[in-house]
Amino acid sequence: MNNTDSNYRLKLILDNLFSYVALLDIDGRVQEVNKAPLLRAGYRYEDIIGQYFHDAPWWSYDADVKKQLMDAIEAARNGISSRYDVFVKMGDSLTPIDFQISPVVDQSGKIIGLLPTAVDITARLAVEQELRQHRTKLEEQVKSRTADLLVSKEAAEAANIAKSVFLANMSHEIRTPLNAITGMAHMIRQEGLTPNQMDQMRKLEAASHHLSEVINNILDLSKIEAGKLSLNKQELRLDLLTDDVRSILFERIQETALEFNIELPEDLPLLLGDATRLRQGLLNYASNALKFTEKGRITLRVQILEESEDNAKVLFEVEDTGVGISPDAMPRLFTAFEQADNSTTRKYGGTGLGLIITRKIAQLSGGDAGARSTLGQGSTFWFTARLDKVQTSAPSHDFAGQGELDAINTLKRDHADRRILLVEDDVLNREVSGYLLEDAGLSYDIAVDGLDAVSKSGQADYHVILMDMQMPRMNGLEATMAIRVSARNSNAHIIAMTANAFNDDKVRCLDAGMNDFIAKPVEPEKFYQILLKWMTASR
């Protein structure tokens, strides 16, 4: 192929290109141009050749575009390429083009001409416009969706607040009379009963205890759903923890022919954990074992799975020889409001909340919970917890180890001369609390609401103030803050004794300046232990 053929073919290619290509001399005159875009625009090849490029008819309609073109030609003469988007006149219409002009350099590096190119970008701009419209529409949809989600979020938050307020109010309204029921039952039992009446009282107390457990489980579940269930870290002994479980269930165990065993490893380390919650988990398991086991044995077992210098992974198990659980029911066990089947509730009772609460306690303690079972042979329910070790052991007197009679006798012997202010607006609950104080040989005054409590605290010295939380005229939080800034009883030990039993309520009480917290219904043994603790503390 000779040069003539090559040039001819190159000319054919350039002439048929859709894009515009020209060759200018150094002064800007058109030396060559491809024909296809010229013909499409309605111009003749002969009319363009030899003309100054910036005088071409497609530029002349717009002085600004022509000036921009002349600047680009001057820049190319100096070796600088330029590129920009402009509109040019093609026939009777304006066409957007991507225009570029560059210097043409020979082998020695000398600029010998200029090379302008232009590409019709109508299609590109149409796509970009469509994309912009889509983006705008999408942004509007996102904005609208975000606004909808915000409304939904606010509605959900309002519903959660309403639910929390409802649960708190329901808890208060149920616990207040329940405290009177359990308190009156305790008072009647103390007066002495016939064997038949004792049996009836036992059933009454069992029913009230069951009702209290149901309320506690519902409240615990609401805390779990809200992510507000938290654990305390205190020194605990696993042997005392398991003994507590057996003591709490002692009467129910005595009513059966079951063997109840506790298996503990030797040399248990002293650990840090939430004894109340761990005990709750074991009680959930052990109570279920008693419920579903008619003969044989129940074994409460503790094992150390892993141990390091700082912590230990502890396994808690409750094994029974009861009815067992079918394989298809196992996956539903640790789901809220679920039990093995609907007949379970009809036959054995229960809310189905204990297991999911136990699993959450385990997970918050760095462990998990589960079960294994063989239908007709028994079940083993387990949970694990990773507990820190106590690094330094400083002995302290723990009143929680004292029974009710021990605490009462200590109060009578050592603290009968110290006065107490009982702040309670409910008449029946005042009577119950007053009876508990009198039974321990303690003197007390009564305030019927927070305003009365502030007035009474300004007239006499009190070592301990038992403060209700929800009262007319002035609530317990406001009364506590007023007493704390008073001159006379600012250092008194103030103990909340309230039917507002949420952890948030406890935090609010402590933040207001109270020293301790007792939730209603009040257990006499726990009441005396806490009272002894603060009667012993210096004022």
XYZ file of C-alpha atoms in Angstrom:
539
model
C 0.000 0.000 0.000
C 1.502 3.352 -1.046
C 1.149 6.719 0.648
C -1.519 7.827 -1.803
C -3.735 4.896 -0.895
C -3.158 5.477 2.805
C -4.014 9.129 2.588
C -7.127 8.344 0.571
C -8.356 5.824 3.128
C -7.576 8.176 5.984
C -9.540 10.889 4.184
C -12.482 8.497 3.789
C -12.421 7.712 7.490
C -12.271 11.355 8.539
C -14.963 12.448 6.100
C -17.380 9.884 7.451
C -16.739 10.513 11.151
C -19.817 11.711 12.998
C -17.624 14.086 15.044
C -16.127 17.264 13.601
C -12.361 17.276 12.895
C -10.375 20.062 11.178
C -6.763 21.000 10.533
C -5.764 24.673 10.775
C -2.552 26.404 9.842
C -0.712 28.377 12.470
C -2.774 31.471 11.672
C -6.060 29.659 12.212
C -7.129 29.105 8.563
C -8.925 25.869 7.727
C -6.636 23.534 5.731
C -8.779 20.423 5.947
C -12.098 19.388 7.420
C -14.163 16.187 7.368
C -17.300 16.465 5.271
C -19.979 14.447 7.094
C -20.685 16.907 9.906
C -20.559 19.822 7.419
C -23.180 18.278 5.176
C -25.329 17.381 8.207
C -25.155 21.027 9.329
C -25.975 22.360 5.843
C -22.550 23.773 4.920
C -20.367 23.091 1.849
C -16.772 21.904 2.036
C -15.662 24.533 -0.543
C -17.097 27.363 1.561
C -14.997 26.452 4.563
C -11.550 25.619 3.192
C -9.190 28.620 3.417
C -11.462 30.554 5.803
C -10.396 31.668 9.268
C -11.790 29.088 11.655
C -13.294 31.655 14.018
C -15.217 33.201 11.101
C -17.075 29.973 10.336
C -20.858 30.557 10.137
C -21.665 28.294 13.065
C -19.746 30.564 15.452
C -20.751 33.960 14.116
C -24.227 33.990 15.709
C -22.790 34.468 19.226
C -20.071 37.016 19.984
C -19.192 35.419 23.308
C -18.675 32.007 21.754
C -16.570 33.554 18.953
C -14.416 35.381 21.520
C -13.974 32.151 23.485
C -12.917 30.376 20.281
C -10.346 33.050 19.411
C -8.857 32.784 22.916
C -8.610 29.007 22.509
C -6.834 29.374 19.121
C -4.342 31.835 20.659
C -3.690 29.435 23.535
C -3.079 26.547 21.090
C -0.509 28.682 19.207
C 1.338 28.853 22.549
C 1.145 25.100 23.076
C -1.872 25.035 25.428
C -4.859 22.790 24.757
C -8.351 24.002 25.635
C -11.609 22.157 26.142
C -15.141 23.368 26.901
C -18.807 22.823 26.107
C -20.551 25.321 23.803
C -23.679 25.593 21.666
C -23.128 25.966 17.896
C -25.550 26.772 15.096
C -26.261 23.741 12.954
C -28.767 24.775 10.321
C -31.718 26.330 12.096
C -31.003 24.833 15.504
C -28.412 25.071 18.223
C -26.425 21.941 19.052
C -24.377 21.375 22.212
C -20.840 20.197 21.465
C -17.782 19.193 23.458
C -15.110 21.360 21.757
C -11.341 20.868 22.038
C -8.409 22.524 20.222
C -4.812 21.386 20.521
C -1.478 22.344 18.924
C -0.027 20.125 16.139
C 3.703 19.526 16.692
C 6.279 18.146 14.199
C 9.142 15.796 15.029
C 11.342 18.643 16.179
C 8.677 19.887 18.634
C 7.721 22.913 16.566
C 4.038 23.931 16.432
C 3.047 23.740 12.760
C -0.742 23.877 13.010
C -3.843 23.543 15.129
C -6.290 20.635 15.523
C -9.867 21.454 16.550
C -12.370 18.626 17.263
C -16.024 18.784 18.228
C -18.377 16.048 19.427
C -22.165 16.392 19.471
C -23.158 15.852 23.104
C -26.925 16.154 22.691
C -27.472 12.513 23.691
C -25.049 12.806 26.617
C -26.773 15.905 27.951
C -30.154 14.211 27.606
C -28.900 11.269 29.672
C -27.387 13.621 32.253
C -30.668 15.548 32.440
C -32.564 12.304 32.911
C -30.124 11.246 35.636
C -30.546 14.627 37.333
C -34.312 14.196 37.244
C -34.001 10.700 38.641
C -31.642 11.962 41.351
C -33.996 14.813 42.215
C -36.932 12.417 42.333
C -34.932 9.968 44.446
C -33.865 12.736 46.821
C -37.496 13.782 47.158
C -38.509 10.169 47.812
C -35.713 9.772 50.367
C -36.717 13.045 52.016
C -40.353 11.976 52.081
C -39.433 8.508 53.366
C -37.148 10.006 56.006
C -39.968 12.276 57.148
C -42.313 9.252 57.291
C -39.721 7.280 59.262
C -39.237 10.203 61.636
C -42.989 10.354 62.217
C -43.036 6.563 62.744
C -40.044 6.789 65.083
C -41.664 9.556 67.108
C -44.916 7.584 67.217
C -43.034 4.453 68.353
C -41.142 6.434 71.005
C -44.399 7.978 72.197
C -45.953 4.509 72.308
C -42.974 3.188 74.293
C -43.219 6.094 76.721
C -46.956 5.516 77.046
C -46.333 1.810 77.598
C -43.677 2.505 80.219
C -45.940 4.990 82.006
C -48.824 2.512 81.827
C -46.685 -0.333 83.198
C -45.322 1.890 85.965
C -48.825 3.013 86.942
C -50.193 -0.539 86.755
C -47.269 -1.785 88.827
C -47.928 0.880 91.451
C -51.679 0.260 91.517
C -51.198 -3.520 91.876
C -48.278 -3.472 94.298
C -49.913 -1.028 96.715
C -52.869 -3.285 97.633
C -50.684 -6.389 97.270
C -48.360 -4.976 99.921
C -51.361 -4.590 102.215
C -52.450 -8.186 101.479
C -49.045 -9.715 102.186
C -48.523 -7.459 105.195
C -51.880 -8.266 106.728
C -51.276 -11.974 106.110
C -47.973 -11.679 107.967
C -49.683 -9.875 110.833
C -52.441 -12.513 111.081
C -49.903 -15.344 111.015
C -47.977 -13.693 113.865
C -51.137 -13.582 116.000
C -51.468 -17.367 115.918
C -53.881 -19.526 113.915
C -55.605 -22.878 114.043
C -54.132 -25.621 111.804
C -56.939 -25.108 109.269
C -56.408 -21.355 109.281
C -52.656 -21.872 108.893
C -53.301 -23.970 105.789
C -55.611 -21.301 104.387
C -53.045 -18.594 105.178
C -50.328 -20.614 103.445
C -52.476 -20.771 100.306
C -53.224 -17.036 100.522
C -49.536 -16.200 100.824
C -48.655 -18.576 97.979
C -51.221 -16.868 95.735
C -49.935 -13.391 96.600
C -46.350 -14.556 96.040
C -47.330 -15.937 92.629
C -49.040 -12.670 91.719
C -45.918 -10.764 92.760
C -43.754 -13.027 90.572
C -46.022 -12.444 87.552
C -45.789 -8.669 88.017
C -42.001 -8.845 88.391
C -41.641 -10.954 85.235
C -43.770 -8.559 83.185
C -41.739 -5.593 84.416
C -38.467 -7.397 83.760
C -39.570 -8.208 80.222
C -40.468 -4.557 79.616
C -36.962 -3.588 80.798
C -35.431 -6.159 78.451
C -37.410 -4.825 75.493
C -36.342 -1.268 76.349
C -32.705 -2.320 76.845
C -32.797 -1.041 80.426
C -32.149 -4.259 82.340
C -28.791 -3.739 84.038
C -26.733 -5.781 86.487
C -25.026 -4.791 89.721
C -21.553 -5.984 90.653
C -21.193 -7.002 94.275
C -19.323 -9.656 96.188
C -21.175 -12.974 96.113
C -20.681 -16.490 97.387
C -22.022 -19.241 95.171
C -22.605 -21.585 98.120
C -24.823 -19.007 99.846
C -26.571 -18.296 96.540
C -27.600 -21.927 96.090
C -28.592 -22.189 99.765
C -30.864 -19.186 99.258
C -32.613 -20.951 96.371
C -33.191 -24.049 98.490
C -34.442 -21.960 101.423
C -36.896 -20.007 99.263
C -38.290 -23.232 97.776
C -38.092 -25.209 101.028
C -41.832 -25.363 101.738
C -42.644 -26.396 98.170
C -39.945 -29.082 98.316
C -41.364 -30.366 101.604
C -44.775 -30.788 99.977
C -43.305 -33.284 97.496
C -41.459 -36.574 97.791
C -38.613 -35.189 95.671
C -34.945 -35.357 96.537
C -33.354 -31.908 96.198
C -29.557 -31.915 95.833
C -26.945 -29.178 95.507
C -23.616 -29.975 93.864
C -20.771 -27.485 94.255
C -17.045 -27.740 93.447
C -14.513 -27.390 96.232
C -12.604 -24.146 96.774
C -15.073 -21.833 95.101
C -13.496 -18.421 94.416
C -15.014 -15.233 95.788
C -16.601 -13.534 92.805
C -18.310 -10.305 91.792
C -21.788 -10.425 90.287
C -25.456 -9.592 90.641
C -26.575 -12.091 93.266
C -30.211 -11.042 92.943
C -30.332 -11.685 89.192
C -28.311 -14.918 89.334
C -30.604 -16.145 92.105
C -33.575 -15.156 89.958
C -32.264 -17.283 87.083
C -31.748 -20.305 89.323
C -35.172 -19.826 90.924
C -36.794 -19.716 87.483
C -35.176 -23.036 86.591
C -35.718 -24.686 89.983
C -39.353 -23.547 90.195
C -40.002 -25.034 86.755
C -38.294 -28.260 87.800
C -40.580 -28.517 90.852
C -43.585 -27.766 88.678
C -42.840 -30.446 86.079
C -41.346 -33.187 88.284
C -43.635 -35.529 90.227
C -41.071 -38.080 91.418
C -37.330 -38.591 91.529
C -34.899 -35.785 92.172
C -33.875 -32.231 91.328
C -30.206 -31.304 91.276
C -28.909 -27.759 91.402
C -25.335 -27.811 90.113
C -22.571 -25.199 89.852
C -19.344 -25.761 87.931
C -16.340 -23.620 87.046
C -15.843 -24.069 83.280
C -12.935 -21.673 82.803
C -10.794 -19.731 85.224
C -8.135 -17.062 84.840
C -6.421 -14.721 87.244
C -9.138 -12.098 86.797
C -12.400 -13.970 86.184
C -14.196 -17.291 85.956
C -16.825 -18.700 83.608
C -19.451 -20.342 85.816
C -22.045 -22.902 84.709
C -25.354 -23.055 86.608
C -27.556 -26.102 85.972
C -30.856 -27.434 87.255
C -31.467 -31.092 86.369
C -34.750 -32.903 86.982
C -36.379 -36.270 86.371
C -39.662 -34.753 85.234
C -41.887 -35.003 82.195
C -39.243 -33.802 79.730
C -39.776 -31.751 76.577
C -40.438 -32.886 73.019
C -37.760 -32.010 70.387
C -40.155 -29.854 68.344
C -40.977 -27.726 71.409
C -37.339 -27.060 72.407
C -36.736 -24.120 69.981
C -39.691 -22.193 71.476
C -38.615 -22.439 75.108
C -36.561 -19.253 75.308
C -39.053 -17.124 73.364
C -41.154 -14.525 75.189
C -44.688 -15.682 76.070
C -43.944 -19.218 74.764
C -44.106 -22.519 76.623
C -43.752 -26.100 75.415
C -47.417 -26.095 74.355
C -50.687 -24.398 75.276
C -51.684 -27.222 77.604
C -48.700 -26.352 79.796
C -50.366 -23.128 80.925
C -53.675 -24.868 81.571
C -52.087 -27.667 83.613
C -49.125 -26.007 85.331
C -49.736 -22.257 85.054
C -47.050 -19.636 84.403
C -46.484 -16.748 82.014
C -43.697 -18.248 79.922
C -41.449 -15.255 80.704
C -38.980 -16.839 83.142
C -36.751 -18.528 80.576
C -36.289 -15.523 78.281
C -35.503 -13.379 81.344
C -32.955 -15.958 82.536
C -31.281 -16.016 79.109
C -31.066 -12.202 79.085
C -29.523 -12.202 82.573
C -26.956 -14.749 81.350
C -26.150 -12.757 78.225
C -25.713 -9.552 80.222
C -23.314 -11.546 82.430
C -21.208 -12.562 79.420
C -22.764 -16.013 79.015
C -25.796 -17.729 77.505
C -28.619 -20.091 78.429
C -30.131 -23.259 77.030
C -31.634 -26.653 77.772
C -31.426 -30.327 76.869
C -34.211 -32.791 77.470
C -35.545 -36.270 76.768
C -39.313 -36.610 76.674
C -40.509 -38.653 79.639
C -37.078 -38.773 81.305
C -36.306 -35.249 82.442
C -34.587 -32.000 81.530
C -31.473 -30.008 82.301
C -31.660 -26.218 82.062
C -28.397 -24.288 82.179
C -26.959 -20.806 81.964
C -23.429 -19.457 82.135
C -21.979 -16.224 83.462
C -18.488 -14.776 83.323
C -17.827 -13.250 86.732
C -14.862 -11.159 87.854
C -12.839 -12.325 90.809
C -12.558 -10.274 93.990
C -8.997 -8.989 93.985
C -8.897 -7.741 97.568
C -10.960 -9.200 100.347
C -12.014 -6.713 102.998
C -14.379 -8.342 105.512
C -17.568 -6.428 106.160
C -20.671 -7.150 108.167
C -23.451 -8.410 105.899
C -26.913 -8.137 107.403
C -28.392 -10.081 104.467
C -27.141 -13.249 106.132
C -29.324 -12.688 109.186
C -32.781 -14.223 109.345
C -35.920 -12.318 110.240
C -35.867 -13.267 113.939
C -32.161 -12.459 114.289
C -32.682 -9.036 112.725
C -35.754 -8.321 114.896
C -33.938 -9.348 118.079
C -30.919 -7.175 117.180
C -33.202 -4.203 116.505
C -35.012 -4.696 119.830
C -31.804 -5.090 121.758
C -29.675 -2.333 120.225
C -31.936 0.244 118.584
C -35.184 0.585 120.524
C -34.253 4.142 121.531
C -33.913 5.425 117.964
C -36.934 7.022 116.312
C -38.212 6.444 112.793
C -40.424 8.604 110.587
C -42.862 6.566 108.500
C -44.039 8.518 105.423
C -47.006 6.743 103.796
C -50.260 8.020 102.330
C -52.103 4.672 102.100
C -53.917 3.809 105.352
C -53.589 0.018 105.050
C -49.914 0.214 104.156
C -49.320 2.544 107.107
C -50.885 -0.091 109.349
C -48.737 -2.876 107.876
C -45.481 -0.908 108.108
C -46.371 0.248 111.621
C -46.958 -3.345 112.709
C -43.542 -4.418 111.332
C -41.837 -1.581 113.234
C -43.721 -2.297 116.464
C -42.890 -6.009 116.175
C -39.208 -5.006 116.230
C -39.765 -2.784 119.288
C -39.150 0.456 117.370
C -40.800 3.855 117.949
C -42.064 5.812 114.987
C -44.015 8.875 113.918
C -46.341 9.043 110.909
C -46.385 11.530 108.039
C -49.279 11.192 105.582
C -47.513 12.797 102.593
C -44.283 14.535 101.561
C -45.321 17.959 102.843
C -46.160 16.465 106.239
C -42.798 14.621 106.217
C -40.849 17.863 105.679
C -42.809 19.496 108.519
C -42.290 16.554 110.940
C -38.570 16.295 110.095
C -38.158 19.906 111.165
C -39.634 19.200 114.614
C -37.781 16.042 115.759
C -34.601 14.049 115.118
C -34.959 10.803 113.151
C -32.305 8.170 112.542
C -34.228 6.570 109.648
C -37.015 7.921 107.429
C -39.107 5.374 105.490
C -40.277 7.329 102.445
C -43.088 6.445 100.050
C -42.570 7.780 96.529
C -45.970 8.538 95.004
C -48.021 10.755 97.334
C -50.395 13.740 97.086
C -49.330 17.367 97.677
C -45.579 16.511 97.652
C -44.036 13.249 96.445
C -41.198 11.377 98.110
C -38.489 12.704 95.789
C -39.375 16.336 96.490
C -39.679 15.639 100.216
C -36.264 13.953 100.288
C -34.559 16.874 98.542
C -36.228 19.319 100.941
C -35.106 17.296 103.985
C -31.541 17.046 102.647
C -31.190 20.840 102.629
C -32.807 21.268 106.041
C -30.801 21.888 109.174
C -32.230 19.182 111.445
C -32.411 15.864 109.540
C -30.144 16.444 106.555
C -28.045 13.403 107.587
C -30.935 11.055 108.343
C -30.955 7.707 106.500
C -33.847 7.875 104.029
C -35.104 4.555 102.654
C -37.566 4.457 99.778
C -40.393 2.008 100.474
C -42.517 2.255 97.368
C -44.704 0.472 94.852
C -42.774 2.226 92.047
C -40.533 -0.759 91.441
C -38.744 0.026 88.154
C -34.961 0.357 88.205
C -35.457 3.902 86.886
C -37.482 4.605 90.023
C -34.645 3.315 92.192
C -32.152 5.524 90.333
C -34.421 8.550 90.753
C -34.720 7.859 94.489
C -30.962 7.558 94.952
C -30.346 10.656 92.819
C -32.798 12.597 94.997
C -30.682 11.751 98.060
C -32.190 8.531 99.419
C -29.869 5.898 100.856
C -31.676 2.671 99.948
C -34.700 1.229 98.183
C -37.333 -1.375 99.125
C -39.971 -2.334 96.549
C -43.494 -3.234 97.585
C -44.808 -5.767 98.372
C -42.325 -5.678 101.255
C -40.819 -8.973 102.428
C -40.510 -8.741 106.239
C -37.153 -10.504 106.318
C -35.637 -8.165 103.742
C -37.284 -5.166 105.431
C -35.673 -5.965 108.783
C -32.271 -6.658 107.220
C -32.178 -3.308 105.408
C -33.572 -1.468 108.418
C -30.901 -3.014 110.657
C -28.211 -2.025 108.186
C -29.163 1.660 108.368
C -30.039 1.703 112.060
C -26.485 0.485 112.667
C -24.910 3.058 110.346
C -23.828 6.347 111.878
C -26.073 9.315 111.181
